[in-house]
Amino acid sequence: MVGKLKDLLGKMDGVFLTSPHSLRYFTGFSGGEGVALIGKTEKFLFVDSRYTEAAKNEAKNFTVIEFGSGTRTKEIGRRMTDLNIKRLGYEEAELTVADYHGFQKGLPDAEWVGCSRELTGLRMVKTEEELQALRTAEQIGVDAFLAVLPQIRVGMTENELAAELEYQMRKRGSEGTSFETIAISGKKTSMPHGRPDDKKLEPGDFVTMDFGCRYRGYCSDMTRTVVLGKASEEQKKIYETVKHAQGAGLSAIRAGVMGKEADGMARAVIADAGYGNYFGHSLGHGVGLQIHELPNLSPMSETVLQPGMVVTCEPGIYIPDLGGVRIEDMVCVTQNGYENLTLLSKELLEL
Ligand SMILES: [Mn+2]
């Protein structure tokens, strides 16, 4: 996808990539550790010997340069001088302060220009190949969830539940989780990102599972909340409100709509039901090589949705000392609506 850097290279003499996802997206190299230097005429990928073979196989359009111990900046500096780079775009959101100082000290004088947001923006609209990976990743999550459902029972710990979800995803082709699995129960479900521990599932608990895997580098993300045993009237009301809000958010998603419009549709349903103070986070986020990327579906987001963007729709209601519900699907924006990648019911499950 290095061709996507054309506009940026119109404003810079070179682009300097250091994050695993940028390296993967723009060079093809999936090893995670390396530096890419892309000039107007030449493209270099610097790696150490652990990655040389993979880099040569994957980054076909790049000149792969293997650096030895302590020679990285020297090798990069030589090419920067050759390419006469005076203005260099880099990923300010992805580089540690220590690395930044190290590169500045070791490399020829250049003006460093932060381009993180622009680079992330280039990854918003997915190609068909990326969509295939995202569909597969999400289906692995759905299949794992369906395999784990019959195992959920009173006395099981949250850690066991999380482990089962991860195991079932791995067996189905997951390369690893896309974020730390959330499998929480009872009052703990009032914490949107609570962490599983050795708490046992109890009768009447809400059980929230928010999890995902990676497939060909692409992330999946989904959330379902179930009730262990019979749901109380209050649990039903909270669940149905979140379900309606999720549907309202989804129904707003289509090309031409701003992120904040979709967020507003879902938020209004929750506010109208009297739970407005219990939905603090955004409606959703972009997903791709990173679990959280652009565009955001937040009250602030004026990003206009385009076909091929992949976003989550995940409203929730979280009431301290009672519990919470979140329902999350991952969808691909289309001209007139969306393709739901999470092919799974959202009816309340009483297990
Ligand atoms: Mn999410």
Short mmCIF file of C-alpha atoms and ligand atoms in Angstrom, two decimals:
data_model
loop_
_atom_site.label_atom_id
_atom_site.label_comp_id
_atom_site.label_asym_id
_atom_site.label_seq_id
_atom_site.Cartn_x
_atom_site.Cartn_y
_atom_site.Cartn_z
CA MET A 1 0.00 0.00 0.00
CA VAL A 2 3.03 2.24 -0.28
CA GLY A 3 1.32 4.03 -3.19
CA LYS A 4 -1.04 5.62 -0.67
CA LEU A 5 1.87 7.76 0.56
CA LYS A 6 1.97 9.71 -2.72
CA ASP A 7 0.19 12.83 -1.39
CA LEU A 8 2.24 12.86 1.78
CA LEU A 9 5.46 12.58 -0.26
CA GLY A 10 4.33 15.67 -2.15
CA LYS A 11 4.77 17.62 1.11
CA MET A 12 7.79 15.75 2.53
CA ASP A 13 11.16 14.57 1.27
CA GLY A 14 10.63 11.30 3.06
CA VAL A 15 8.43 9.32 5.40
CA PHE A 16 9.85 7.49 8.41
CA LEU A 17 7.78 4.57 9.70
CA THR A 18 8.37 2.80 13.01
CA SER A 19 5.06 1.32 14.22
CA PRO A 20 4.21 -2.35 13.57
CA HIS A 21 0.90 -1.49 11.91
CA SER A 22 2.35 1.18 9.62
CA LEU A 23 5.21 -1.13 8.66
CA ARG A 24 2.73 -3.88 7.88
CA TYR A 25 0.33 -1.66 5.97
CA PHE A 26 2.76 0.39 3.89
CA THR A 27 5.62 -2.09 3.38
CA GLY A 28 4.00 -5.53 3.79
CA PHE A 29 6.52 -6.54 6.48
CA SER A 30 4.71 -8.22 9.38
CA GLY A 31 7.64 -8.76 11.76
CA GLY A 32 6.81 -5.69 13.81
CA GLU A 33 10.32 -4.41 14.49
CA GLY A 34 12.05 -2.24 11.94
CA VAL A 35 12.28 1.19 10.36
CA ALA A 36 11.07 2.12 6.90
CA LEU A 37 12.49 5.16 5.10
CA ILE A 38 10.47 6.06 2.05
CA GLY A 39 11.80 8.75 -0.25
CA LYS A 40 10.39 10.04 -3.50
CA THR A 41 12.52 7.63 -5.54
CA GLU A 42 13.74 4.91 -3.19
CA LYS A 43 12.30 2.83 -0.40
CA PHE A 44 14.32 1.21 2.36
CA LEU A 45 13.39 -1.18 5.14
CA PHE A 46 15.93 -1.55 7.96
CA VAL A 47 15.76 -4.70 10.10
CA ASP A 48 18.09 -6.80 12.22
CA SER A 49 19.05 -10.35 11.31
CA ARG A 50 16.04 -11.90 13.06
CA TYR A 51 13.79 -10.42 10.41
CA THR A 52 15.87 -10.24 7.23
CA GLU A 53 14.34 -13.26 5.53
CA ALA A 54 10.76 -12.28 6.37
CA ALA A 55 11.37 -8.69 5.32
CA LYS A 56 12.76 -9.74 1.94
CA ASN A 57 9.79 -12.06 1.37
CA GLU A 58 7.14 -9.60 2.44
CA ALA A 59 8.37 -6.12 1.54
CA LYS A 60 8.81 -6.79 -2.17
CA ASN A 61 9.04 -3.14 -3.26
CA PHE A 62 11.63 -2.25 -0.65
CA THR A 63 15.39 -2.46 -0.49
CA VAL A 64 15.93 -4.44 2.71
CA ILE A 65 18.97 -3.42 4.71
CA GLU A 66 20.14 -5.55 7.59
CA PHE A 67 21.84 -3.58 10.33
CA GLY A 68 24.19 -5.03 12.92
CA SER A 69 24.56 -4.21 16.57
CA GLY A 70 24.77 -0.42 16.95
CA THR A 71 24.77 0.39 13.24
CA ARG A 72 21.08 1.16 12.74
CA THR A 73 21.26 4.97 12.77
CA LYS A 74 24.44 4.92 10.67
CA GLU A 75 22.73 2.84 7.97
CA ILE A 76 19.62 4.99 8.02
CA GLY A 77 21.64 8.21 8.08
CA ARG A 78 23.60 7.23 4.98
CA ARG A 79 20.37 6.78 2.97
CA MET A 80 18.91 9.99 4.33
CA THR A 81 21.95 11.84 3.06
CA ASP A 82 21.79 10.05 -0.31
CA LEU A 83 18.12 11.01 -0.66
CA ASN A 84 18.84 14.58 0.47
CA ILE A 85 16.03 14.49 3.01
CA LYS A 86 15.37 17.84 4.67
CA ARG A 87 11.76 17.40 5.72
CA LEU A 88 10.82 14.06 7.21
CA GLY A 89 7.33 12.86 8.12
CA TYR A 90 7.26 10.56 11.14
CA GLU A 91 4.84 8.89 13.57
CA GLU A 92 4.88 11.15 16.60
CA ALA A 93 2.12 9.13 18.30
CA GLU A 94 4.09 5.89 17.98
CA LEU A 95 7.68 6.82 18.84
CA THR A 96 9.02 6.93 22.39
CA VAL A 97 10.72 10.13 23.49
CA ALA A 98 13.95 8.14 23.95
CA ASP A 99 13.87 6.79 20.39
CA TYR A 100 13.00 10.20 19.03
CA HIS A 101 15.99 11.81 20.75
CA GLY A 102 18.20 8.93 19.61
CA PHE A 103 17.19 9.28 15.97
CA GLN A 104 17.53 13.08 16.07
CA LYS A 105 21.02 12.83 17.48
CA GLY A 106 22.21 10.10 15.16
CA LEU A 107 20.66 11.16 11.88
CA PRO A 108 21.45 14.06 9.53
CA ASP A 109 19.69 17.35 10.27
CA ALA A 110 16.12 17.34 9.09
CA GLU A 111 12.83 18.90 10.07
CA TRP A 112 10.70 16.19 11.72
CA VAL A 113 7.01 16.60 10.97
CA GLY A 114 4.40 14.60 12.91
CA CYS A 115 2.14 12.70 10.49
CA SER A 116 0.49 10.10 12.73
CA ARG A 117 -3.06 11.25 12.11
CA GLU A 118 -2.61 11.49 8.36
CA LEU A 119 -1.00 8.04 8.21
CA THR A 120 -3.80 6.52 10.31
CA GLY A 121 -6.36 8.23 8.09
CA LEU A 122 -4.92 6.47 5.04
CA ARG A 123 -5.88 3.13 6.63
CA MET A 124 -9.56 3.99 7.25
CA VAL A 125 -11.05 2.66 4.02
CA LYS A 126 -10.39 -1.04 3.68
CA THR A 127 -9.62 -2.99 0.51
CA GLU A 128 -11.55 -6.15 -0.30
CA GLU A 129 -8.56 -8.20 0.88
CA GLU A 130 -8.56 -6.41 4.23
CA LEU A 131 -12.32 -6.88 4.54
CA GLN A 132 -11.92 -10.60 3.97
CA ALA A 133 -9.45 -10.78 6.86
CA LEU A 134 -11.77 -8.73 9.09
CA ARG A 135 -14.78 -10.90 8.21
CA THR A 136 -12.83 -14.04 9.03
CA ALA A 137 -11.50 -12.58 12.27
CA GLU A 138 -14.99 -11.62 13.41
CA GLN A 139 -16.44 -15.00 12.42
CA ILE A 140 -13.77 -16.72 14.52
CA GLY A 141 -15.02 -14.68 17.48
CA VAL A 142 -18.65 -15.54 16.80
CA ASP A 143 -17.89 -19.26 16.46
CA ALA A 144 -15.84 -19.20 19.66
CA PHE A 145 -18.69 -17.49 21.50
CA LEU A 146 -21.18 -20.12 20.32
CA ALA A 147 -18.79 -22.88 21.43
CA VAL A 148 -18.37 -21.33 24.88
CA LEU A 149 -22.06 -20.52 25.53
CA PRO A 150 -23.03 -24.07 26.61
CA GLN A 151 -20.13 -24.10 29.06
CA ILE A 152 -21.15 -20.97 30.95
CA ARG A 153 -22.48 -22.01 34.35
CA VAL A 154 -22.69 -21.03 38.01
CA GLY A 155 -19.36 -21.62 39.77
CA MET A 156 -17.17 -21.09 36.74
CA THR A 157 -14.65 -18.27 37.29
CA GLU A 158 -14.31 -15.25 35.06
CA ASN A 159 -10.73 -16.31 34.33
CA GLU A 160 -11.95 -19.71 33.15
CA LEU A 161 -14.49 -18.05 30.91
CA ALA A 162 -11.85 -15.74 29.42
CA ALA A 163 -9.50 -18.68 28.90
CA GLU A 164 -12.21 -20.69 27.11
CA LEU A 165 -12.99 -17.81 24.76
CA GLU A 166 -9.30 -17.39 23.91
CA TYR A 167 -8.75 -21.12 23.49
CA GLN A 168 -11.74 -21.52 21.19
CA MET A 169 -10.58 -18.58 19.06
CA ARG A 170 -7.05 -19.94 18.84
CA LYS A 171 -8.34 -23.35 17.75
CA ARG A 172 -10.24 -21.64 14.95
CA GLY A 173 -7.27 -19.77 13.49
CA SER A 174 -6.73 -16.78 15.77
CA GLU A 175 -3.14 -15.48 15.86
CA GLY A 176 -3.79 -14.10 19.33
CA THR A 177 -6.19 -11.76 21.06
CA SER A 178 -6.72 -8.27 19.65
CA PHE A 179 -6.93 -6.88 23.21
CA GLU A 180 -7.20 -8.22 26.75
CA THR A 181 -10.32 -10.36 26.96
CA ILE A 182 -13.08 -8.92 29.11
CA ALA A 183 -15.19 -11.61 30.79
CA ILE A 184 -16.84 -10.13 33.87
CA SER A 185 -19.92 -10.85 35.91
CA GLY A 186 -22.37 -9.50 38.46
CA LYS A 187 -21.77 -6.02 39.85
CA LYS A 188 -18.40 -5.89 38.10
CA THR A 189 -20.22 -5.46 34.77
CA SER A 190 -20.79 -1.81 35.74
CA MET A 191 -17.12 -1.28 34.83
CA PRO A 192 -17.03 -1.04 31.00
CA HIS A 193 -13.46 -2.37 30.92
CA GLY A 194 -13.44 -4.44 34.10
CA ARG A 195 -10.92 -7.27 34.28
CA PRO A 196 -11.67 -10.95 34.77
CA ASP A 197 -10.35 -12.54 37.95
CA ASP A 198 -11.16 -15.57 40.10
CA LYS A 199 -14.69 -14.35 40.89
CA LYS A 200 -17.17 -17.18 40.35
CA LEU A 201 -20.27 -16.66 38.23
CA GLU A 202 -23.40 -16.52 40.40
CA PRO A 203 -27.12 -16.97 39.73
CA GLY A 204 -28.71 -13.77 38.43
CA ASP A 205 -25.41 -12.28 37.24
CA PHE A 206 -25.07 -10.26 34.10
CA VAL A 207 -22.06 -11.75 32.28
CA THR A 208 -20.34 -9.43 29.80
CA MET A 209 -17.91 -10.84 27.25
CA ASP A 210 -15.97 -8.32 25.12
CA PHE A 211 -13.23 -10.02 23.14
CA GLY A 212 -11.52 -10.36 19.81
CA CYS A 213 -8.76 -12.06 17.88
CA ARG A 214 -6.31 -11.26 15.14
CA TYR A 215 -6.37 -12.96 11.75
CA ARG A 216 -3.74 -12.07 9.10
CA GLY A 217 -2.93 -9.14 11.36
CA TYR A 218 -6.50 -7.81 11.39
CA CYS A 219 -8.46 -7.39 14.61
CA SER A 220 -11.94 -8.51 15.55
CA ASP A 221 -14.09 -7.03 18.29
CA MET A 222 -17.48 -8.04 19.67
CA THR A 223 -19.43 -7.89 22.92
CA ARG A 224 -22.38 -9.85 24.22
CA THR A 225 -24.01 -9.70 27.64
CA VAL A 226 -26.05 -12.63 28.97
CA VAL A 227 -27.88 -13.34 32.22
CA LEU A 228 -27.19 -16.40 34.31
CA GLY A 229 -30.65 -17.74 35.16
CA LYS A 230 -33.82 -15.65 34.94
CA ALA A 231 -33.38 -11.95 34.22
CA SER A 232 -35.05 -9.51 36.64
CA GLU A 233 -37.43 -6.86 35.27
CA GLU A 234 -34.74 -4.23 35.74
CA GLN A 235 -32.14 -6.35 33.92
CA LYS A 236 -34.58 -6.83 31.06
CA LYS A 237 -35.26 -3.11 30.85
CA ILE A 238 -31.55 -2.25 30.78
CA TYR A 239 -30.83 -4.95 28.22
CA GLU A 240 -33.68 -3.97 25.89
CA THR A 241 -32.68 -0.30 26.08
CA VAL A 242 -29.10 -1.10 25.05
CA LYS A 243 -30.39 -3.37 22.29
CA HIS A 244 -32.61 -0.61 20.92
CA ALA A 245 -29.79 1.91 21.17
CA GLN A 246 -27.49 -0.45 19.32
CA GLY A 247 -30.10 -0.85 16.59
CA ALA A 248 -30.56 2.92 16.38
CA GLY A 249 -26.80 3.43 16.06
CA LEU A 250 -26.58 0.81 13.34
CA SER A 251 -29.51 2.28 11.44
CA ALA A 252 -27.67 5.61 11.24
CA ILE A 253 -24.52 4.07 9.76
CA ARG A 254 -24.11 4.64 6.04
CA ALA A 255 -21.84 6.58 3.68
CA GLY A 256 -22.12 10.35 4.11
CA VAL A 257 -23.04 10.32 7.80
CA MET A 258 -20.74 11.88 10.39
CA GLY A 259 -19.46 9.77 13.27
CA LYS A 260 -21.23 12.00 15.79
CA GLU A 261 -24.60 11.50 14.07
CA ALA A 262 -24.51 7.73 14.60
CA ASP A 263 -23.35 8.27 18.18
CA GLY A 264 -26.19 10.73 18.78
CA MET A 265 -28.87 8.33 17.51
CA ALA A 266 -27.86 5.62 19.98
CA ARG A 267 -27.24 8.05 22.84
CA ALA A 268 -30.74 9.53 22.48
CA VAL A 269 -32.38 6.13 22.99
CA ILE A 270 -30.46 5.62 26.22
CA ALA A 271 -31.20 9.15 27.45
CA ASP A 272 -34.92 8.81 26.63
CA ALA A 273 -35.09 5.67 28.76
CA GLY A 274 -33.62 7.63 31.69
CA TYR A 275 -30.14 6.09 31.60
CA GLY A 276 -28.33 9.05 30.02
CA ASN A 277 -25.87 9.35 32.90
CA TYR A 278 -24.82 5.73 32.59
CA PHE A 279 -23.36 5.71 29.06
CA GLY A 280 -20.01 7.48 29.25
CA HIS A 281 -17.99 6.15 26.35
CA SER A 282 -18.24 6.62 22.58
CA LEU A 283 -20.59 4.56 20.43
CA GLY A 284 -17.78 2.99 18.45
CA HIS A 285 -14.37 3.08 16.81
CA GLY A 286 -12.63 2.03 13.64
CA VAL A 287 -10.99 -1.41 13.52
CA GLY A 288 -8.25 -2.74 11.28
CA LEU A 289 -4.63 -3.63 11.96
CA GLN A 290 -5.20 -1.83 15.27
CA ILE A 291 -8.09 -2.57 17.59
CA HIS A 292 -8.79 1.16 17.96
CA GLU A 293 -8.26 3.26 14.89
CA LEU A 294 -10.05 5.95 12.90
CA PRO A 295 -12.84 6.82 12.39
CA ASN A 296 -14.44 7.33 15.80
CA LEU A 297 -18.18 7.24 16.36
CA SER A 298 -18.06 9.75 19.21
CA PRO A 299 -20.09 12.84 20.15
CA MET A 300 -17.20 14.93 18.71
CA SER A 301 -16.43 13.07 15.50
CA GLU A 302 -17.09 14.96 12.29
CA THR A 303 -15.42 12.32 10.15
CA VAL A 304 -17.75 11.48 7.29
CA LEU A 305 -18.26 7.74 6.90
CA GLN A 306 -17.25 6.23 3.57
CA PRO A 307 -17.89 2.82 2.04
CA GLY A 308 -15.21 0.37 3.20
CA MET A 309 -14.69 1.86 6.65
CA VAL A 310 -15.05 -0.72 9.41
CA VAL A 311 -16.44 0.47 12.75
CA THR A 312 -17.93 -0.97 15.91
CA CYS A 313 -21.35 -0.05 17.29
CA GLU A 314 -21.27 -0.70 21.04
CA PRO A 315 -23.52 1.29 23.33
CA GLY A 316 -23.78 0.34 26.99
CA ILE A 317 -25.48 1.18 30.26
CA TYR A 318 -23.36 0.83 33.41
CA ILE A 319 -24.91 1.30 36.84
CA PRO A 320 -22.59 1.11 39.86
CA ASP A 321 -23.59 -1.52 42.45
CA LEU A 322 -26.04 -3.04 39.99
CA GLY A 323 -24.25 -4.01 36.79
CA GLY A 324 -24.02 -3.17 33.15
CA VAL A 325 -24.82 -4.27 29.63
CA ARG A 326 -22.93 -3.70 26.40
CA ILE A 327 -23.77 -5.07 22.97
CA GLU A 328 -21.21 -4.67 20.19
CA ASP A 329 -21.16 -5.53 16.52
CA MET A 330 -18.47 -4.73 13.99
CA VAL A 331 -19.75 -3.47 10.63
CA CYS A 332 -18.46 -2.33 7.27
CA VAL A 333 -19.94 0.94 5.98
CA THR A 334 -21.64 0.68 2.58
CA GLN A 335 -23.22 3.27 0.29
CA ASN A 336 -26.71 2.77 1.73
CA GLY A 337 -26.05 1.21 5.11
CA TYR A 338 -23.64 -1.37 6.41
CA GLU A 339 -22.60 -4.99 6.20
CA ASN A 340 -22.70 -6.53 9.66
CA LEU A 341 -19.61 -8.69 10.18
CA THR A 342 -20.95 -9.99 13.50
CA LEU A 343 -23.42 -12.63 12.36
CA LEU A 344 -24.99 -13.35 15.71
CA SER A 345 -28.31 -12.74 17.49
CA LYS A 346 -28.71 -9.97 20.04
CA GLU A 347 -31.78 -11.40 21.81
CA LEU A 348 -31.38 -11.58 25.58
CA LEU A 349 -29.94 -14.95 26.54
CA GLU A 350 -30.95 -16.38 29.93
CA LEU A 351 -28.60 -19.26 30.52
MN MN B 1 -14.82 -2.23 20.72
#
